[in-house]
Amino acid sequence: MTRVLSLILYLILAPFVGAFLDGIDRKITARMQGRKGPPIWQPFYDLFKLFSKQMIAVNSVQLLLNCSYLIFLAVAGGMVFFGTDILMSLFILSTADMFLILAASSDSSPYSNIGASREMMQMMSYEPMTLLIAVGFYLATGSFRVDEIIAQETCAFWMMPGLFVGFILIMAIKLRKSPFDLSTSHHAHQEVVKGITTEMSGPTLAIMEIGEYYEKMLLLAVVALFFIDSSIISWILGIVLCLGVYFLEILIDNVCARVNWHKLLDICWLITLLCGGINILILMLI
């Protein structure tokens, strides 16, 4: 019953919590840049405005692909909150990204197509680390199942510090934060306008935004898995550290300039090799 309740709460509350965190993100970013910024509830206003607009899509496939993107993200996060296989959840997360790429590639806009190409390049950069993280949880705890990972006597972080550093890098890419906001950006400095979301508007764009909120909560849940064990205190610690990691991503976004795709691949594969690979080798030896 606890796992079912956790799944239901995730499916219902994840978009609301994700939108609230997005509003906090915008406010903190504005303060860091010397601006007042929008109200914290601005993402909710944006979603209401988008759903109130007329449904206009560049083709009949884009809406279907965006809905698939949303559904697969909800399934991937639901598997984590239900306590099932984290490896399968991360594979489904990658599948959801492919639907977003297909949605961006389904129209003739050059900005959208460039954004889709860059999104695929980003997937090439972070997918090896994603696989290593799942393998690391298995080597550290003896299981891919989330319910068995959080039932350990000690948290997995002490066995996976290098993989945790790698996952912070992945989050910066997945949340589209500088210096890795190649495919799209929430700010005006992106030279491809809005990249993958250039031709999305109205309810189609709103569905994509809700999918991002599901993805954000899934990523924060994986952060919590590094610190949660069988003790109650670890749950509180996991929530606090999730908020700390999210603030760190906002800070990185505001102090780093965007890199090109060559440096993205170099940085990600170097971190994967040094932090992820060495961590995995140590776990295998242990």
mmCIF file of C-alpha atoms in Angstrom:
data_model
loop_
_atom_site.group_PDB
_atom_site.id
_atom_site.type_symbol
_atom_site.label_atom_id
_atom_site.label_comp_id
_atom_site.label_asym_id
_atom_site.label_seq_id
_atom_site.Cartn_x
_atom_site.Cartn_y
_atom_site.Cartn_z
ATOM 1 C CA MET A 1 0.000 0.000 0.000
ATOM 2 C CA THR A 2 2.905 2.365 0.726
ATOM 3 C CA ARG A 3 4.372 1.820 -2.731
ATOM 4 C CA VAL A 4 0.985 2.309 -4.401
ATOM 5 C CA LEU A 5 0.446 5.533 -2.440
ATOM 6 C CA SER A 6 3.929 6.736 -3.402
ATOM 7 C CA LEU A 7 3.185 6.063 -7.074
ATOM 8 C CA ILE A 8 -0.159 7.885 -6.952
ATOM 9 C CA LEU A 9 1.355 10.889 -5.180
ATOM 10 C CA TYR A 10 4.118 11.068 -7.773
ATOM 11 C CA LEU A 11 1.735 10.963 -10.732
ATOM 12 C CA ILE A 12 -0.503 13.641 -9.196
ATOM 13 C CA LEU A 13 1.912 15.948 -7.388
ATOM 14 C CA ALA A 14 5.081 15.782 -9.519
ATOM 15 C CA PRO A 15 3.893 18.437 -12.048
ATOM 16 C CA PHE A 16 2.880 20.799 -9.243
ATOM 17 C CA VAL A 17 6.101 20.365 -7.247
ATOM 18 C CA GLY A 18 8.171 20.596 -10.434
ATOM 19 C CA ALA A 19 6.431 23.822 -11.475
ATOM 20 C CA PHE A 20 6.919 25.265 -7.981
ATOM 21 C CA LEU A 21 10.651 24.443 -8.108
ATOM 22 C CA ASP A 22 10.786 26.039 -11.548
ATOM 23 C CA GLY A 23 9.271 29.207 -10.094
ATOM 24 C CA ILE A 24 11.873 29.219 -7.309
ATOM 25 C CA ASP A 25 14.553 28.654 -9.955
ATOM 26 C CA ARG A 26 13.409 31.721 -11.904
ATOM 27 C CA LYS A 27 13.287 33.872 -8.781
ATOM 28 C CA ILE A 28 16.770 32.849 -7.566
ATOM 29 C CA THR A 29 18.203 33.284 -11.065
ATOM 30 C CA ALA A 30 16.730 36.773 -11.286
ATOM 31 C CA ARG A 31 18.177 37.715 -7.891
ATOM 32 C CA MET A 32 21.608 36.433 -8.926
ATOM 33 C CA GLN A 33 21.386 38.631 -12.034
ATOM 34 C CA GLY A 34 20.258 41.721 -10.116
ATOM 35 C CA ARG A 35 16.619 41.555 -11.247
ATOM 36 C CA LYS A 36 13.379 41.297 -9.307
ATOM 37 C CA GLY A 37 12.155 38.359 -11.351
ATOM 38 C CA PRO A 38 8.686 36.880 -11.881
ATOM 39 C CA PRO A 39 6.509 35.588 -9.034
ATOM 40 C CA ILE A 40 7.123 32.034 -7.835
ATOM 41 C CA TRP A 41 3.752 30.975 -9.245
ATOM 42 C CA GLN A 42 4.632 32.162 -12.759
ATOM 43 C CA PRO A 43 5.042 28.583 -14.180
ATOM 44 C CA PHE A 44 1.437 27.838 -13.172
ATOM 45 C CA TYR A 45 0.257 31.004 -14.902
ATOM 46 C CA ASP A 46 2.237 30.019 -18.000
ATOM 47 C CA LEU A 47 0.684 26.548 -18.119
ATOM 48 C CA PHE A 48 -2.809 27.987 -17.707
ATOM 49 C CA LYS A 49 -2.137 30.454 -20.532
ATOM 50 C CA LEU A 50 -0.755 27.736 -22.829
ATOM 51 C CA PHE A 51 -3.718 25.405 -22.276
ATOM 52 C CA SER A 52 -6.127 28.280 -22.919
ATOM 53 C CA LYS A 53 -4.654 28.931 -26.376
ATOM 54 C CA GLN A 54 -5.951 27.439 -29.589
ATOM 55 C CA MET A 55 -4.445 24.100 -30.548
ATOM 56 C CA ILE A 56 -2.092 24.877 -33.443
ATOM 57 C CA ALA A 57 0.568 22.342 -34.416
ATOM 58 C CA VAL A 58 2.916 22.340 -37.379
ATOM 59 C CA ASN A 59 1.784 18.778 -38.153
ATOM 60 C CA SER A 60 -0.453 16.075 -36.726
ATOM 61 C CA VAL A 61 2.456 14.008 -35.387
ATOM 62 C CA GLN A 62 4.017 16.557 -33.045
ATOM 63 C CA LEU A 63 1.225 16.441 -30.456
ATOM 64 C CA LEU A 64 1.294 12.618 -30.412
ATOM 65 C CA LEU A 65 5.075 12.587 -29.946
ATOM 66 C CA ASN A 66 4.900 15.149 -27.126
ATOM 67 C CA CYS A 67 2.197 13.109 -25.391
ATOM 68 C CA SER A 68 4.410 10.026 -25.730
ATOM 69 C CA TYR A 69 7.268 12.020 -24.216
ATOM 70 C CA LEU A 70 5.074 12.902 -21.237
ATOM 71 C CA ILE A 71 3.742 9.358 -20.772
ATOM 72 C CA PHE A 72 7.169 7.720 -20.880
ATOM 73 C CA LEU A 73 8.543 10.193 -18.344
ATOM 74 C CA ALA A 74 5.600 9.516 -16.036
ATOM 75 C CA VAL A 75 6.206 5.768 -16.383
ATOM 76 C CA ALA A 76 9.957 6.113 -15.747
ATOM 77 C CA GLY A 77 9.400 8.170 -12.592
ATOM 78 C CA GLY A 78 6.533 5.940 -11.503
ATOM 79 C CA MET A 79 8.843 2.908 -11.594
ATOM 80 C CA VAL A 80 11.286 4.627 -9.230
ATOM 81 C CA PHE A 81 8.590 5.747 -6.794
ATOM 82 C CA PHE A 82 6.948 2.321 -6.934
ATOM 83 C CA GLY A 83 10.270 0.757 -5.956
ATOM 84 C CA THR A 84 10.998 -1.285 -9.075
ATOM 85 C CA ASP A 85 14.018 -1.590 -11.386
ATOM 86 C CA ILE A 86 16.058 1.617 -11.647
ATOM 87 C CA LEU A 87 17.948 0.322 -14.695
ATOM 88 C CA MET A 88 14.707 -0.088 -16.636
ATOM 89 C CA SER A 89 13.555 3.328 -15.445
ATOM 90 C CA LEU A 90 16.690 4.991 -16.839
ATOM 91 C CA PHE A 91 16.247 3.153 -20.145
ATOM 92 C CA ILE A 92 12.658 4.424 -20.377
ATOM 93 C CA LEU A 93 13.941 7.914 -19.576
ATOM 94 C CA SER A 94 16.211 7.693 -22.625
ATOM 95 C CA THR A 95 13.278 6.471 -24.718
ATOM 96 C CA ALA A 96 11.266 9.518 -23.647
ATOM 97 C CA ASP A 97 14.066 11.782 -24.834
ATOM 98 C CA MET A 98 13.948 10.116 -28.243
ATOM 99 C CA PHE A 99 10.257 11.047 -28.571
ATOM 100 C CA LEU A 100 11.143 14.674 -27.819
ATOM 101 C CA ILE A 101 13.841 14.577 -30.498
ATOM 102 C CA LEU A 102 11.365 13.132 -32.984
ATOM 103 C CA ALA A 103 8.838 15.849 -32.094
ATOM 104 C CA ALA A 104 11.429 18.555 -32.738
ATOM 105 C CA SER A 105 12.491 16.895 -36.001
ATOM 106 C CA SER A 106 8.936 16.561 -37.317
ATOM 107 C CA ASP A 107 8.801 20.111 -38.713
ATOM 108 C CA SER A 108 10.911 22.059 -41.201
ATOM 109 C CA SER A 109 12.182 24.779 -38.867
ATOM 110 C CA PRO A 110 15.996 24.969 -39.047
ATOM 111 C CA TYR A 111 16.196 26.074 -35.409
ATOM 112 C CA SER A 112 14.128 23.107 -34.269
ATOM 113 C CA ASN A 113 16.167 20.661 -36.339
ATOM 114 C CA ILE A 114 19.442 22.068 -35.015
ATOM 115 C CA GLY A 115 18.065 21.741 -31.496
ATOM 116 C CA ALA A 116 17.099 18.121 -32.153
ATOM 117 C CA SER A 117 20.599 17.360 -33.452
ATOM 118 C CA ARG A 118 22.156 18.933 -30.377
ATOM 119 C CA GLU A 119 19.786 17.010 -28.120
ATOM 120 C CA MET A 120 21.017 13.766 -29.692
ATOM 121 C CA MET A 121 24.593 14.929 -29.131
ATOM 122 C CA GLN A 122 23.780 15.525 -25.483
ATOM 123 C CA MET A 123 22.353 12.011 -25.215
ATOM 124 C CA MET A 124 25.616 10.633 -26.619
ATOM 125 C CA SER A 125 27.505 12.487 -23.907
ATOM 126 C CA TYR A 126 25.505 11.475 -20.808
ATOM 127 C CA GLU A 127 24.158 8.000 -21.635
ATOM 128 C CA PRO A 128 27.393 6.166 -20.647
ATOM 129 C CA MET A 129 27.299 7.779 -17.205
ATOM 130 C CA THR A 130 23.595 6.954 -16.865
ATOM 131 C CA LEU A 131 24.346 3.263 -17.438
ATOM 132 C CA LEU A 132 27.287 3.342 -15.025
ATOM 133 C CA ILE A 133 25.095 4.845 -12.292
ATOM 134 C CA ALA A 134 22.619 1.963 -12.540
ATOM 135 C CA VAL A 135 25.491 -0.548 -12.489
ATOM 136 C CA GLY A 136 26.996 1.292 -9.515
ATOM 137 C CA PHE A 137 23.793 0.928 -7.497
ATOM 138 C CA TYR A 138 23.829 -2.803 -8.261
ATOM 139 C CA LEU A 139 27.463 -3.238 -7.210
ATOM 140 C CA ALA A 140 26.985 -1.138 -4.056
ATOM 141 C CA THR A 141 23.703 -2.680 -2.883
ATOM 142 C CA GLY A 142 23.404 -5.964 -4.781
ATOM 143 C CA SER A 143 20.168 -5.016 -6.530
ATOM 144 C CA PHE A 144 18.693 -2.813 -9.230
ATOM 145 C CA ARG A 145 15.402 -2.542 -7.301
ATOM 146 C CA VAL A 146 14.740 0.793 -5.634
ATOM 147 C CA ASP A 147 12.934 -0.748 -2.648
ATOM 148 C CA GLU A 148 15.993 -2.883 -1.888
ATOM 149 C CA ILE A 149 18.415 0.010 -2.416
ATOM 150 C CA ILE A 150 16.665 2.169 0.199
ATOM 151 C CA ALA A 151 16.437 -0.780 2.615
ATOM 152 C CA GLN A 152 20.226 -0.994 3.050
ATOM 153 C CA GLU A 153 21.793 -0.288 6.444
ATOM 154 C CA THR A 154 24.124 2.348 4.963
ATOM 155 C CA CYS A 155 23.455 4.754 2.109
ATOM 156 C CA ALA A 156 24.947 4.107 -1.305
ATOM 157 C CA PHE A 157 26.761 7.464 -1.448
ATOM 158 C CA TRP A 158 29.753 6.215 0.551
ATOM 159 C CA MET A 159 30.334 3.571 -2.126
ATOM 160 C CA MET A 160 29.531 5.835 -5.100
ATOM 161 C CA PRO A 161 31.007 9.346 -4.567
ATOM 162 C CA GLY A 162 32.462 9.487 -8.087
ATOM 163 C CA LEU A 163 29.185 8.420 -9.659
ATOM 164 C CA PHE A 164 27.380 11.072 -7.620
ATOM 165 C CA VAL A 165 29.651 13.758 -9.074
ATOM 166 C CA GLY A 166 28.893 12.374 -12.530
ATOM 167 C CA PHE A 167 25.172 12.482 -11.868
ATOM 168 C CA ILE A 168 25.367 16.173 -10.929
ATOM 169 C CA LEU A 169 26.882 16.713 -14.380
ATOM 170 C CA ILE A 170 24.046 14.715 -15.972
ATOM 171 C CA MET A 171 21.460 16.810 -14.126
ATOM 172 C CA ALA A 172 22.952 20.005 -15.541
ATOM 173 C CA ILE A 173 22.484 18.584 -19.041
ATOM 174 C CA LYS A 174 19.025 17.136 -18.417
ATOM 175 C CA LEU A 175 17.780 20.339 -16.772
ATOM 176 C CA ARG A 176 19.284 22.307 -19.689
ATOM 177 C CA LYS A 177 21.434 24.491 -17.482
ATOM 178 C CA SER A 178 24.544 26.358 -18.541
ATOM 179 C CA PRO A 179 27.159 25.423 -19.596
ATOM 180 C CA PHE A 180 25.255 22.568 -21.240
ATOM 181 C CA ASP A 181 22.120 24.271 -22.624
ATOM 182 C CA LEU A 182 22.933 23.471 -26.239
ATOM 183 C CA SER A 183 19.584 22.215 -27.525
ATOM 184 C CA THR A 184 17.280 24.740 -25.864
ATOM 185 C CA SER A 185 17.389 27.339 -23.135
ATOM 186 C CA HIS A 186 15.069 29.205 -20.801
ATOM 187 C CA HIS A 187 17.109 32.378 -21.336
ATOM 188 C CA ALA A 188 17.493 34.790 -24.233
ATOM 189 C CA HIS A 189 21.168 34.104 -24.979
ATOM 190 C CA GLN A 190 20.539 30.900 -26.958
ATOM 191 C CA GLU A 191 21.500 31.480 -30.582
ATOM 192 C CA VAL A 192 19.046 28.842 -31.891
ATOM 193 C CA VAL A 193 16.116 30.830 -30.391
ATOM 194 C CA LYS A 194 14.297 28.076 -28.451
ATOM 195 C CA GLY A 195 15.866 25.119 -30.192
ATOM 196 C CA ILE A 196 13.751 21.981 -29.893
ATOM 197 C CA THR A 197 10.719 23.953 -28.694
ATOM 198 C CA THR A 198 10.818 26.627 -31.435
ATOM 199 C CA GLU A 199 7.727 25.328 -33.275
ATOM 200 C CA MET A 200 5.826 24.208 -30.151
ATOM 201 C CA SER A 201 3.038 26.420 -28.839
ATOM 202 C CA GLY A 202 -0.189 26.283 -26.859
ATOM 203 C CA PRO A 203 -1.197 22.914 -25.376
ATOM 204 C CA THR A 204 1.615 21.154 -27.267
ATOM 205 C CA LEU A 205 4.245 23.230 -25.462
ATOM 206 C CA ALA A 206 2.378 22.864 -22.149
ATOM 207 C CA ILE A 207 2.513 19.060 -22.435
ATOM 208 C CA MET A 208 6.249 19.255 -23.047
ATOM 209 C CA GLU A 209 6.679 21.522 -19.996
ATOM 210 C CA ILE A 210 4.742 19.107 -17.775
ATOM 211 C CA GLY A 211 6.966 16.308 -19.042
ATOM 212 C CA GLU A 212 10.002 18.316 -17.949
ATOM 213 C CA TYR A 213 8.512 18.663 -14.477
ATOM 214 C CA TYR A 214 8.086 14.880 -14.264
ATOM 215 C CA GLU A 215 11.691 14.482 -15.395
ATOM 216 C CA LYS A 216 12.917 16.985 -12.814
ATOM 217 C CA MET A 217 11.274 15.070 -9.981
ATOM 218 C CA LEU A 218 12.693 11.779 -11.291
ATOM 219 C CA LEU A 219 16.218 13.215 -11.326
ATOM 220 C CA LEU A 220 15.831 14.537 -7.779
ATOM 221 C CA ALA A 221 14.529 11.128 -6.696
ATOM 222 C CA VAL A 222 17.703 9.507 -8.042
ATOM 223 C CA VAL A 223 19.742 12.060 -6.068
ATOM 224 C CA ALA A 224 17.855 11.008 -2.948
ATOM 225 C CA LEU A 225 18.641 7.329 -3.660
ATOM 226 C CA PHE A 226 22.315 8.070 -3.039
ATOM 227 C CA PHE A 227 21.552 9.067 0.564
ATOM 228 C CA ILE A 228 18.423 7.185 1.669
ATOM 229 C CA ASP A 229 18.814 3.999 3.703
ATOM 230 C CA SER A 230 16.751 2.142 6.277
ATOM 231 C CA SER A 231 16.858 4.978 8.860
ATOM 232 C CA ILE A 232 14.217 7.700 9.034
ATOM 233 C CA ILE A 233 16.820 10.447 9.373
ATOM 234 C CA SER A 234 18.248 9.561 5.955
ATOM 235 C CA TRP A 235 14.926 10.505 4.329
ATOM 236 C CA ILE A 236 15.134 14.009 5.794
ATOM 237 C CA LEU A 237 18.792 14.200 4.780
ATOM 238 C CA GLY A 238 17.901 13.035 1.267
ATOM 239 C CA ILE A 239 15.288 15.791 0.826
ATOM 240 C CA VAL A 240 17.641 18.480 2.130
ATOM 241 C CA LEU A 241 20.461 17.331 -0.143
ATOM 242 C CA CYS A 242 18.089 17.227 -3.123
ATOM 243 C CA LEU A 243 17.307 20.894 -2.548
ATOM 244 C CA GLY A 244 21.017 21.599 -2.091
ATOM 245 C CA VAL A 245 21.898 19.893 -5.384
ATOM 246 C CA TYR A 246 19.110 21.800 -7.158
ATOM 247 C CA PHE A 247 20.475 25.095 -5.814
ATOM 248 C CA LEU A 248 23.946 24.050 -6.974
ATOM 249 C CA GLU A 249 22.582 23.508 -10.496
ATOM 250 C CA ILE A 250 21.045 27.009 -10.436
ATOM 251 C CA LEU A 251 24.362 28.459 -9.259
ATOM 252 C CA ILE A 252 26.298 26.662 -12.011
ATOM 253 C CA ASP A 253 23.747 27.925 -14.547
ATOM 254 C CA ASN A 254 24.410 31.531 -13.577
ATOM 255 C CA VAL A 255 28.207 31.488 -13.305
ATOM 256 C CA CYS A 256 29.125 29.419 -16.382
ATOM 257 C CA ALA A 257 29.107 30.355 -20.045
ATOM 258 C CA ARG A 258 27.701 27.888 -22.564
ATOM 259 C CA VAL A 259 30.168 25.506 -24.204
ATOM 260 C CA ASN A 260 30.013 24.048 -27.722
ATOM 261 C CA TRP A 261 29.264 20.415 -28.431
ATOM 262 C CA HIS A 262 32.954 19.482 -28.782
ATOM 263 C CA LYS A 263 33.687 20.575 -25.210
ATOM 264 C CA LEU A 264 30.454 18.954 -24.032
ATOM 265 C CA LEU A 265 31.586 15.553 -25.281
ATOM 266 C CA ASP A 266 35.110 16.042 -23.932
ATOM 267 C CA ILE A 267 33.918 17.084 -20.472
ATOM 268 C CA CYS A 268 31.224 14.415 -20.131
ATOM 269 C CA TRP A 269 33.323 11.516 -21.375
ATOM 270 C CA LEU A 270 36.292 12.635 -19.267
ATOM 271 C CA ILE A 271 34.131 12.791 -16.127
ATOM 272 C CA THR A 272 32.563 9.451 -17.075
ATOM 273 C CA LEU A 273 35.980 7.843 -17.441
ATOM 274 C CA LEU A 274 37.602 9.362 -14.358
ATOM 275 C CA CYS A 275 34.735 9.569 -11.848
ATOM 276 C CA GLY A 276 32.409 6.855 -13.126
ATOM 277 C CA GLY A 277 34.921 4.343 -14.468
ATOM 278 C CA ILE A 278 37.287 4.482 -11.488
ATOM 279 C CA ASN A 279 34.357 4.283 -9.058
ATOM 280 C CA ILE A 280 33.004 1.199 -10.850
ATOM 281 C CA LEU A 281 36.443 -0.477 -10.822
ATOM 282 C CA ILE A 282 36.763 0.123 -7.076
ATOM 283 C CA LEU A 283 33.292 -1.326 -6.482
ATOM 284 C CA MET A 284 34.162 -4.399 -8.528
ATOM 285 C CA LEU A 285 37.359 -4.901 -6.517
ATOM 286 C CA ILE A 286 35.458 -4.518 -3.239
#
